[in-house]
CSV table of C-alpha atoms and ligand atoms in Angstrom, one decimal:
chain,number,residue,atom,x,y,z
A,685,MET,CA,94.5,123.0,57.6
A,686,GLU,CA,97.0,120.7,56.3
A,687,LYS,CA,100.4,122.1,55.2
A,688,LYS,CA,101.6,120.3,52.2
A,689,GLU,CA,105.0,121.9,51.8
A,690,LYS,CA,108.2,119.6,52.5
A,691,ALA,CA,109.2,119.5,55.8
A,692,PHE,CA,112.1,121.7,57.0
A,693,ASN,CA,115.5,120.1,56.9
A,694,SER,CA,118.2,121.9,58.4
A,695,PHE,CA,121.1,120.1,56.8
A,696,GLU,CA,119.8,120.5,53.2
A,697,MET,CA,119.4,124.2,54.3
A,698,ALA,CA,123.3,124.2,55.3
A,699,GLN,CA,124.1,122.3,52.3
A,700,ALA,CA,122.3,125.2,50.0
A,701,GLN,CA,124.1,127.9,51.9
A,702,PHE,CA,127.2,126.1,51.0
A,703,ASP,CA,126.6,125.4,47.8
A,704,ARG,CA,125.8,129.2,47.0
A,705,VAL,CA,129.4,129.8,48.1
A,706,ALA,CA,131.0,127.1,46.5
A,707,ASP,CA,129.7,128.7,43.2
A,708,LEU,CA,131.0,132.3,44.4
A,709,LEU,CA,134.4,130.7,45.0
A,710,ASP,CA,134.5,128.6,42.0
A,711,LEU,CA,135.4,125.4,44.5
A,712,ASP,CA,136.5,122.3,42.3
A,713,THR,CA,134.4,119.1,42.5
A,714,GLY,CA,136.5,117.4,44.8
A,715,THR,CA,136.6,120.0,47.3
A,716,ARG,CA,133.0,120.6,47.2
A,717,GLU,CA,132.2,116.7,47.4
A,718,LEU,CA,134.1,116.8,50.9
A,719,LEU,CA,132.6,120.0,52.6
A,720,ARG,CA,128.9,119.1,51.6
A,721,TYR,CA,128.8,115.8,53.8
A,722,PRO,CA,130.5,115.3,57.1
A,723,MET,CA,133.8,113.4,57.1
A,724,ARG,CA,132.6,111.1,60.3
A,725,GLU,CA,129.1,110.3,61.7
A,726,TYR,CA,128.5,108.0,64.6
A,727,SER,CA,124.8,107.2,65.8
A,728,PHE,CA,124.4,105.0,68.6
A,729,ALA,CA,122.2,103.4,71.3
A,730,ILE,CA,122.5,104.6,75.2
A,731,PRO,CA,121.1,101.9,77.6
A,732,VAL,CA,120.1,103.6,80.7
A,733,ARG,CA,118.6,102.1,83.8
A,734,MET,CA,115.8,104.6,85.0
A,735,ASP,CA,115.0,105.4,88.4
A,736,ASP,CA,111.9,103.1,88.7
A,737,GLY,CA,113.7,100.1,87.7
A,738,THR,CA,113.0,100.0,83.9
A,739,SER,CA,115.7,100.3,81.2
A,740,ARG,CA,115.4,102.8,78.1
A,741,VAL,CA,117.6,103.1,75.4
A,742,PHE,CA,118.3,106.8,74.3
A,743,ARG,CA,119.5,107.4,70.6
A,744,GLY,CA,122.9,109.4,70.8
A,745,PHE,CA,124.6,111.2,67.8
A,746,ARG,CA,128.1,112.5,67.1
A,747,VAL,CA,129.2,113.9,63.9
A,748,GLN,CA,132.5,115.2,62.8
A,749,HIS,CA,132.2,117.5,59.8
A,750,ASN,CA,135.9,118.5,59.1
A,751,ASP,CA,138.9,118.6,61.2
A,752,ALA,CA,141.2,119.9,58.4
A,753,ARG,CA,142.1,123.2,60.6
A,754,GLY,CA,141.9,121.0,63.9
A,755,PRO,CA,140.2,118.9,66.3
A,756,SER,CA,136.4,118.6,65.7
A,757,LYS,CA,134.8,121.2,68.1
A,758,GLY,CA,131.3,121.7,69.2
A,759,GLY,CA,128.1,121.2,71.6
A,760,ILE,CA,125.7,118.4,72.6
A,761,ARG,CA,122.2,118.8,72.6
A,762,PHE,CA,119.7,117.2,74.7
A,763,HIS,CA,116.4,117.7,72.9
A,764,PRO,CA,113.2,115.3,71.9
A,765,HIS,CA,113.1,116.2,68.2
A,766,GLU,CA,117.1,116.0,67.5
A,767,THR,CA,118.0,113.8,64.4
A,768,LEU,CA,121.0,112.9,62.6
A,769,ASP,CA,120.3,115.7,59.8
A,770,THR,CA,120.1,118.1,62.8
A,771,VAL,CA,123.1,117.3,64.2
A,772,ARG,CA,124.9,116.9,60.6
A,773,ALA,CA,123.5,120.5,60.2
A,774,LEU,CA,125.0,122.0,63.4
A,775,ALA,CA,128.3,120.2,62.7
A,776,THR,CA,128.5,121.9,59.4
A,777,TRP,CA,127.8,125.2,60.4
A,778,MET,CA,130.4,124.4,63.5
A,779,THR,CA,133.5,124.1,60.8
A,780,TRP,CA,132.3,127.5,59.6
A,781,LYS,CA,132.3,129.2,62.9
A,782,CYS,CA,135.6,128.1,64.0
A,783,ALA,CA,137.0,128.8,60.8
A,784,VAL,CA,135.4,132.6,60.5
A,785,VAL,CA,136.9,133.5,63.8
A,786,ASP,CA,140.3,131.9,62.9
A,787,ILE,CA,140.4,129.0,65.6
A,788,PRO,CA,142.5,126.1,65.0
A,789,LEU,CA,139.5,123.8,65.1
A,790,GLY,CA,137.2,122.0,62.9
A,791,GLY,CA,133.5,121.3,63.3
A,792,GLY,CA,131.2,118.8,65.1
A,793,LYS,CA,128.3,118.3,67.1
A,794,GLY,CA,126.8,115.9,69.1
A,795,GLY,CA,122.9,115.2,70.1
A,796,VAL,CA,120.8,112.7,72.4
A,797,VAL,CA,117.5,112.1,71.5
A,798,CYS,CA,115.8,113.3,75.3
A,799,ASP,CA,114.0,115.7,77.1
A,800,PRO,CA,115.4,116.6,80.4
A,801,HIS,CA,112.4,117.8,81.5
A,802,HIS,CA,111.5,114.6,82.4
A,803,LEU,CA,114.7,113.0,83.5
A,804,SER,CA,116.0,112.8,87.0
A,805,LEU,CA,119.4,114.1,87.5
A,806,ARG,CA,120.7,110.4,87.6
A,807,GLU,CA,119.2,109.5,84.8
A,808,GLN,CA,120.7,112.4,83.1
A,809,GLU,CA,124.1,111.3,84.4
A,810,GLN,CA,123.7,108.3,83.0
A,811,ILE,CA,122.8,109.3,79.6
A,812,CYS,CA,126.1,111.7,79.8
A,813,ARG,CA,128.1,108.6,80.8
A,814,GLY,CA,126.7,106.1,78.3
A,815,TRP,CA,127.0,108.7,75.7
A,816,VAL,CA,130.8,108.9,76.4
A,817,ARG,CA,131.2,105.4,76.5
A,818,GLN,CA,129.5,104.5,73.3
A,819,ILE,CA,132.1,107.3,71.4
A,820,ALA,CA,135.2,107.1,73.6
A,821,ARG,CA,137.6,105.8,71.1
A,822,ASN,CA,136.4,108.8,68.7
A,823,VAL,CA,136.8,111.8,70.9
A,824,GLY,CA,139.4,113.5,73.0
A,825,PRO,CA,141.7,116.5,73.3
A,826,ASN,CA,143.3,116.1,70.2
A,827,GLN,CA,140.1,114.4,68.1
A,828,ASP,CA,137.1,116.0,69.4
A,829,VAL,CA,136.3,118.3,72.2
A,830,PRO,CA,132.5,118.8,73.3
A,831,ALA,CA,130.8,121.5,74.9
A,832,PRO,CA,127.3,122.3,76.3
A,833,ASP,CA,124.3,123.5,73.7
A,834,VAL,CA,120.6,123.2,73.8
A,835,MET,CA,119.7,121.9,77.3
A,836,THR,CA,123.0,120.8,78.5
A,837,ASN,CA,125.1,122.5,81.1
A,838,ALA,CA,128.5,122.7,82.9
A,839,GLN,CA,127.0,119.8,85.1
A,840,HIS,CA,126.8,117.5,81.9
A,841,MET,CA,130.3,118.3,80.9
A,842,LEU,CA,131.9,117.5,84.0
A,843,TRP,CA,129.9,113.9,84.1
A,844,MET,CA,131.4,113.2,80.4
A,845,LEU,CA,134.7,114.4,81.2
A,846,ASP,CA,134.7,112.1,84.6
A,847,GLU,CA,133.6,109.0,82.6
A,848,LEU,CA,136.3,109.4,79.9
A,849,GLU,CA,138.9,109.9,82.4
A,850,ALA,CA,137.8,106.8,84.2
A,851,ILE,CA,138.1,104.7,80.7
A,852,ARG,CA,141.4,106.3,79.7
A,853,GLY,CA,142.9,106.1,83.3
A,854,GLU,CA,144.1,109.4,83.2
A,855,LYS,CA,143.3,113.2,83.7
A,856,LEU,CA,142.1,115.0,80.1
A,857,PRO,CA,140.6,118.3,81.0
A,858,GLY,CA,141.1,119.6,77.4
A,859,PHE,CA,138.5,116.8,76.3
A,860,ILE,CA,135.4,118.8,76.9
A,861,THR,CA,134.8,122.6,77.3
A,862,GLY,CA,132.1,124.7,79.2
A,863,LYS,CA,133.2,122.6,82.7
A,864,PRO,CA,132.1,124.2,85.7
A,865,VAL,CA,134.6,127.0,86.7
A,866,GLY,CA,137.0,125.6,89.5
A,867,MET,CA,136.7,121.9,87.7
A,868,GLY,CA,138.5,123.2,84.6
A,869,GLY,CA,136.0,125.3,83.0
A,870,SER,CA,137.1,129.4,82.0
A,871,LEU,CA,135.8,132.0,83.7
A,872,GLY,CA,133.5,134.0,81.1
A,873,ARG,CA,132.4,130.9,79.3
A,874,LYS,CA,128.8,131.2,80.6
A,875,GLU,CA,128.6,134.4,79.2
A,876,ALA,CA,130.5,134.2,76.3
A,877,THR,CA,128.3,133.5,73.4
A,878,GLY,CA,125.8,136.2,74.3
A,879,TYR,CA,128.5,138.5,74.9
A,880,GLY,CA,129.9,137.8,71.4
A,881,VAL,CA,126.5,138.7,69.9
A,882,VAL,CA,126.7,141.9,71.4
A,883,TYR,CA,130.3,142.4,70.6
A,884,THR,CA,129.6,142.0,66.8
A,885,LEU,CA,125.8,143.9,67.2
A,886,ARG,CA,127.8,146.8,68.6
A,887,GLU,CA,130.5,146.9,65.5
A,888,ALA,CA,127.4,146.7,63.4
A,889,LEU,CA,125.5,149.6,65.3
A,890,LYS,CA,129.0,151.7,64.9
A,891,GLU,CA,128.8,150.8,61.0
A,892,LEU,CA,125.0,152.1,61.0
A,893,ASP,CA,126.0,155.2,63.0
A,894,LEU,CA,123.2,154.2,65.6
A,895,PRO,CA,123.7,155.2,68.9
A,896,PRO,CA,123.0,151.7,71.1
A,897,GLU,CA,121.2,153.9,73.6
A,898,LYS,CA,118.8,155.2,70.9
A,899,THR,CA,117.8,151.4,69.8
A,900,THR,CA,115.2,148.8,70.9
A,901,ALA,CA,115.6,145.0,70.4
A,902,SER,CA,113.1,141.7,70.6
A,903,VAL,CA,114.4,138.5,71.4
A,904,GLN,CA,113.4,135.3,70.8
A,905,GLY,CA,114.3,132.8,73.5
A,906,PHE,CA,115.6,133.6,77.2
A,907,GLY,CA,118.1,130.3,77.6
A,908,ASN,CA,121.8,130.9,78.3
A,909,VAL,CA,122.8,132.8,75.1
A,910,SER,CA,119.7,135.4,75.0
A,911,GLN,CA,120.3,135.8,78.6
A,912,TYR,CA,123.7,137.2,78.3
A,913,MET,CA,122.9,138.7,75.1
A,914,ILE,CA,120.4,141.0,76.9
A,915,GLU,CA,122.3,141.4,80.0
A,916,LEU,CA,125.3,143.1,77.6
A,917,TYR,CA,122.8,145.1,75.3
A,918,GLN,CA,121.2,146.6,78.3
A,919,LYS,CA,124.5,147.4,79.6
A,920,LEU,CA,125.4,149.4,76.6
A,921,GLY,CA,122.3,151.1,76.7
A,922,GLY,CA,120.0,149.2,74.6
A,923,LYS,CA,116.4,148.6,75.7
A,924,VAL,CA,115.1,145.2,75.2
A,925,ILE,CA,111.0,145.3,74.7
A,926,CYS,CA,110.2,141.9,74.5
A,927,VAL,CA,111.5,138.7,75.3
A,928,SER,CA,109.7,135.1,73.9
A,929,SER,CA,110.2,132.0,75.8
A,930,TRP,CA,109.1,128.3,75.9
A,931,ASN,CA,106.5,127.1,78.2
A,932,GLN,CA,106.6,123.6,79.0
A,933,LYS,CA,103.0,123.4,81.1
A,934,ASP,CA,101.3,124.6,78.1
A,935,GLN,CA,103.6,123.1,75.5
A,936,LYS,CA,103.8,126.5,73.8
A,937,ALA,CA,106.2,129.5,73.8
A,938,TYR,CA,104.9,133.1,75.0
A,939,ALA,CA,106.2,136.6,74.3
A,940,TYR,CA,106.6,139.1,77.0
A,941,ARG,CA,106.5,142.5,76.6
A,942,LYS,CA,107.0,145.5,78.4
A,943,LEU,CA,107.4,148.7,76.2
A,944,ASP,CA,109.5,150.7,78.9
A,945,GLY,CA,112.1,147.9,78.8
A,946,VAL,CA,111.9,144.7,80.3
A,947,ASP,CA,113.9,144.1,83.8
A,948,PHE,CA,116.6,141.5,83.2
A,949,ALA,CA,117.2,140.8,86.9
A,950,GLU,CA,113.4,140.5,87.3
A,951,LEU,CA,113.0,138.2,84.4
A,952,MET,CA,115.7,135.9,85.8
A,953,SER,CA,114.4,135.5,89.1
A,954,ILE,CA,110.9,134.1,87.6
A,955,THR,CA,112.9,131.8,85.4
A,956,ASN,CA,113.7,127.9,85.4
A,957,GLN,CA,116.9,126.4,84.5
A,958,PHE,CA,115.7,125.6,81.3
A,959,GLY,CA,115.1,129.6,80.3
A,960,GLU,CA,111.3,129.1,80.8
A,961,ILE,CA,109.6,132.5,82.2
A,962,ASP,CA,106.8,131.6,84.6
A,963,ARG,CA,103.8,133.2,82.6
A,964,GLU,CA,101.8,133.9,85.6
A,965,LYS,CA,104.5,135.4,87.6
A,966,ALA,CA,105.3,137.7,84.3
A,967,GLN,CA,101.8,138.8,84.2
A,968,ALA,CA,101.7,139.6,87.9
A,969,LEU,CA,104.7,141.9,87.1
A,970,GLY,CA,102.9,143.8,84.6
A,971,TYR,CA,104.1,142.1,81.3
A,972,GLU,CA,101.8,141.9,78.4
A,973,VAL,CA,102.0,138.4,77.4
A,974,LEU,CA,101.3,137.4,73.7
A,975,PRO,CA,101.8,134.6,71.3
A,976,GLY,CA,105.0,133.0,71.4
A,977,ASP,CA,105.5,134.6,67.9
A,978,ALA,CA,105.0,138.1,68.5
A,979,TRP,CA,108.5,138.7,69.1
A,980,ILE,CA,108.9,138.9,65.3
A,981,GLU,CA,106.7,141.4,64.7
A,982,GLN,CA,107.6,144.3,67.3
A,983,GLU,CA,108.5,147.6,66.2
A,984,VAL,CA,112.0,147.4,67.1
A,985,ASP,CA,115.8,148.1,65.6
A,986,ILE,CA,117.2,145.1,66.1
A,987,LEU,CA,115.8,141.4,66.3
A,988,MET,CA,117.8,138.8,68.0
A,989,PRO,CA,116.6,135.2,67.6
A,990,GLY,CA,118.3,133.0,70.4
A,991,ALA,CA,116.8,129.6,70.5
A,992,LEU,CA,116.5,127.1,67.7
A,993,GLU,CA,116.5,126.8,63.9
A,994,ASN,CA,114.0,128.0,61.1
A,995,GLN,CA,112.2,130.4,63.6
A,996,ILE,CA,112.4,133.1,60.8
A,997,ASN,CA,110.9,131.4,57.7
A,998,ALA,CA,108.7,131.9,54.6
A,999,ASP,CA,105.8,132.1,56.7
A,1000,ASN,CA,106.6,134.8,59.4
A,1001,VAL,CA,109.4,137.0,57.6
A,1002,GLY,CA,106.6,139.3,56.3
A,1003,ARG,CA,105.5,140.2,59.8
A,1004,ILE,CA,108.8,141.7,60.4
A,1005,SER,CA,108.4,145.5,61.1
A,1006,GLN,CA,109.9,148.2,58.7
A,1007,GLN,CA,111.6,149.6,61.6
A,1008,VAL,CA,114.0,146.6,62.0
A,1009,LYS,CA,117.5,147.6,60.8
A,1010,ILE,CA,119.7,144.9,62.0
A,1011,ILE,CA,119.4,140.8,62.7
A,1012,ALA,CA,121.6,139.6,65.2
A,1013,GLU,CA,121.6,135.7,64.8
A,1014,GLY,CA,122.6,134.3,68.3
A,1015,ALA,CA,120.7,130.9,67.8
A,1016,ASN,CA,122.0,128.3,65.3
A,1017,GLY,CA,120.3,128.6,61.6
A,1018,PRO,CA,117.4,130.6,62.9
A,1019,THR,CA,116.5,131.8,59.3
A,1020,SER,CA,115.5,129.6,56.3
A,1021,PRO,CA,116.8,130.4,53.0
A,1022,GLU,CA,113.4,132.1,51.7
A,1023,ALA,CA,113.4,134.4,54.7
A,1024,ASP,CA,116.9,135.0,54.2
A,1025,GLU,CA,116.4,135.9,50.7
A,1026,VAL,CA,113.4,138.5,51.6
A,1027,ILE,CA,115.8,139.7,54.4
A,1028,HIS,CA,118.6,140.6,52.1
A,1029,ARG,CA,116.4,142.0,49.5
A,1030,ARG,CA,114.8,144.6,52.0
A,1031,GLY,CA,118.7,145.7,53.0
A,1032,ILE,CA,118.3,145.0,56.9
A,1033,PHE,CA,121.8,144.4,58.5
A,1034,MET,CA,122.4,140.5,58.8
A,1035,ILE,CA,124.9,139.6,61.4
A,1036,PRO,CA,124.8,135.5,60.5
A,1037,ASP,CA,124.6,133.0,63.1
A,1038,PHE,CA,128.1,131.5,62.6
A,1039,LEU,CA,129.8,134.8,63.0
A,1040,CYS,CA,127.2,136.2,65.5
A,1041,ASN,CA,127.4,133.3,68.2
A,1042,ALA,CA,131.0,132.1,67.6
A,1043,GLY,CA,131.9,133.6,70.8
A,1044,GLY,CA,131.0,130.5,72.6
A,1045,VAL,CA,133.4,128.4,70.7
A,1046,THR,CA,135.9,131.0,70.9
A,1047,CYS,CA,135.7,131.1,74.8
A,1048,SER,CA,135.6,127.2,74.3
A,1049,TYR,CA,138.8,127.4,72.6
A,1050,PHE,CA,140.3,129.6,75.3
A,1051,GLU,CA,139.2,127.2,77.7
A,1052,GLN,CA,141.0,124.3,76.3
A,1053,VAL,CA,144.3,126.4,76.0
A,1054,GLN,CA,143.9,126.9,79.8
A,1055,SER,CA,143.0,123.2,80.4
A,1056,ASN,CA,145.5,121.8,78.5
A,1057,THR,CA,148.3,124.0,79.8
A,1058,ASN,CA,146.5,123.9,83.8
A,1059,TYR,CA,146.7,127.6,84.1
A,1060,TYR,CA,143.7,129.8,84.6
A,1061,TRP,CA,143.3,133.3,83.2
A,1062,GLU,CA,141.2,136.3,85.3
A,1063,LYS,CA,137.7,137.1,83.7
A,1064,GLU,CA,138.7,140.2,82.4
A,1065,GLU,CA,141.5,138.8,80.4
A,1066,VAL,CA,139.3,135.9,78.8
A,1067,LEU,CA,136.6,138.7,78.0
A,1068,SER,CA,138.9,141.3,76.4
A,1069,LYS,CA,140.5,138.2,74.4
A,1070,LEU,CA,136.8,137.3,73.2
A,1071,ASP,CA,136.1,140.8,72.6
A,1072,HIS,CA,139.3,141.1,70.4
A,1073,LYS,CA,138.7,137.8,68.3
A,1074,MET,CA,134.7,138.8,67.7
A,1075,THR,CA,135.6,142.1,66.8
A,1076,ALA,CA,138.2,141.4,64.3
A,1077,ALA,CA,136.0,138.5,62.6
A,1078,PHE,CA,133.1,140.8,62.3
A,1079,HIS,CA,135.2,143.6,60.7
A,1080,SER,CA,137.2,140.8,58.3
A,1081,VAL,CA,133.5,139.7,57.2
A,1082,LEU,CA,132.4,143.2,56.8
A,1083,GLU,CA,135.5,144.1,54.5
A,1084,VAL,CA,134.5,141.4,52.3
A,1085,ALA,CA,130.7,142.1,52.2
A,1086,LYS,CA,131.9,145.9,50.9
A,1087,SER,CA,134.5,145.0,48.6
A,1088,ARG,CA,132.9,142.5,46.9
A,1089,ASN,CA,129.3,143.8,47.3
A,1090,LEU,CA,128.2,140.8,49.3
A,1091,TYR,CA,125.4,140.0,51.9
A,1092,MET,CA,126.7,139.3,55.1
A,1093,ARG,CA,126.2,135.9,55.3
A,1094,ASP,CA,128.0,135.2,52.0
A,1095,ALA,CA,130.7,137.2,52.8
A,1096,ALA,CA,131.2,135.3,55.8
A,1097,TYR,CA,130.7,132.1,54.1
A,1098,VAL,CA,133.3,133.1,51.6
A,1099,ILE,CA,136.0,133.5,54.2
A,1100,ALA,CA,135.0,130.7,56.3
A,1101,ILE,CA,135.0,127.8,53.1
A,1102,ASP,CA,138.0,129.6,51.9
A,1103,ARG,CA,140.0,128.9,54.8
A,1104,VAL,CA,138.8,125.3,55.2
A,1105,ALA,CA,139.1,124.5,51.6
A,1106,GLN,CA,142.8,125.9,51.6
A,1107,ALA,CA,143.9,123.6,54.6
A,1108,CYS,CA,142.2,120.7,52.9
A,1109,ARG,CA,144.2,121.5,50.2
A,1110,GLN,CA,147.5,121.9,52.1
A,1111,ARG,CA,147.1,118.4,53.4
A,1112,GLY,CA,146.8,116.9,50.3
A,1113,TRP,CA,143.0,115.7,50.9
A,1114,VAL,CA,141.7,117.5,47.6
B,327,LIG,N1,127.4,124.9,71.2
B,327,LIG,C1,127.9,126.1,71.1
B,327,LIG,C2,127.7,126.6,69.6
B,327,LIG,O1,126.9,126.2,69.1
B,327,LIG,C3,129.3,126.0,71.5
B,327,LIG,C4,130.3,125.0,71.0
B,327,LIG,C5,131.6,125.1,71.9
B,327,LIG,O2,132.0,125.8,72.6
B,327,LIG,O3,132.6,124.3,71.2
B,327,LIG,O4,128.6,127.4,68.9
């Protein structure tokens, strides 16, 4: 059946979310104009000599949405469907994310249109170095600080750092975060996004008077974010009964279900570097294998989308079980505005993405501080500071939500946009 609807565009979604709250805040036209669009955008070609001797050109992006509160900050995604608009949306969300947790950074994002599944390590290294060569003048510890995101990791970050240091002729460990531990990386960075999700979830459960050990959850995705989300939630006593993950061979996702709770270590042992669970092995281990989108219709208390944008949308929001009480958005932009309205109406407690998954960038900020001072902290110190920041941010959003009778997403936006707008005003930009 052919669908006539307009294709989903995440940047339009980010702008619609902004407009809604700009009205609530009664923002002046100048500030609106400034914050609705990125301040700077770079789109460039990355020529690479492939292993077979041919040359290929990859498309690279970096968008700096706003840097009124500090250097732009945000990850770099490697994805075959990346576009300038996805990067614009993600850069915008980074601005709000850094503001809501109150770290002195702005928002940026980068991307390369490529699929690492089909690239050798050497080819990936060439893409990383080529990306840096194209943008070297416009990034750096005091301008714009990248980090890992979908399908990029610590090794990619180190190649990028090495390239910038070679160009500049100096060591600049504060240029990029998510570096390998021992090479300027921070302990706890790998865990930070997923753990941060669970710190906010823990607080939401307290608010709703739900003991974690009496709750169940269903998770979308099994990459870096979801893995640590599941690990810590289960440590709190919660039970994950369903996890969905992409299957590269079949070019589709599957949901893996075990009603008495998935075994995290066991799932990890049958998962590849991209967070893809081996379907045959899962089946052999007694998991029920369901269609990928079945994660959304499970009878659980908590839904945790931890993959990509637009995964809860007008088409599937109606399949969310009556039992669901909380949605913790580990991914960026997982819920479309139409679906969000339904969720709001149903009274499900929403922990919005840019609050919920801010643990990654918060730890990146800690990494920057450690790199810039060349003094590295113990893991306990990193994680306890992270918990403190996330918990404080959650409660300031909750307080605004309660006192102004707002949906949690709108409350988070009110705080974030207000902080960024104030910074722009104080600098005399608007
Ligand atoms: N890519 C992560 C995010 O979307 C982390 C960004 C960072 O650490 O700068 O929040």
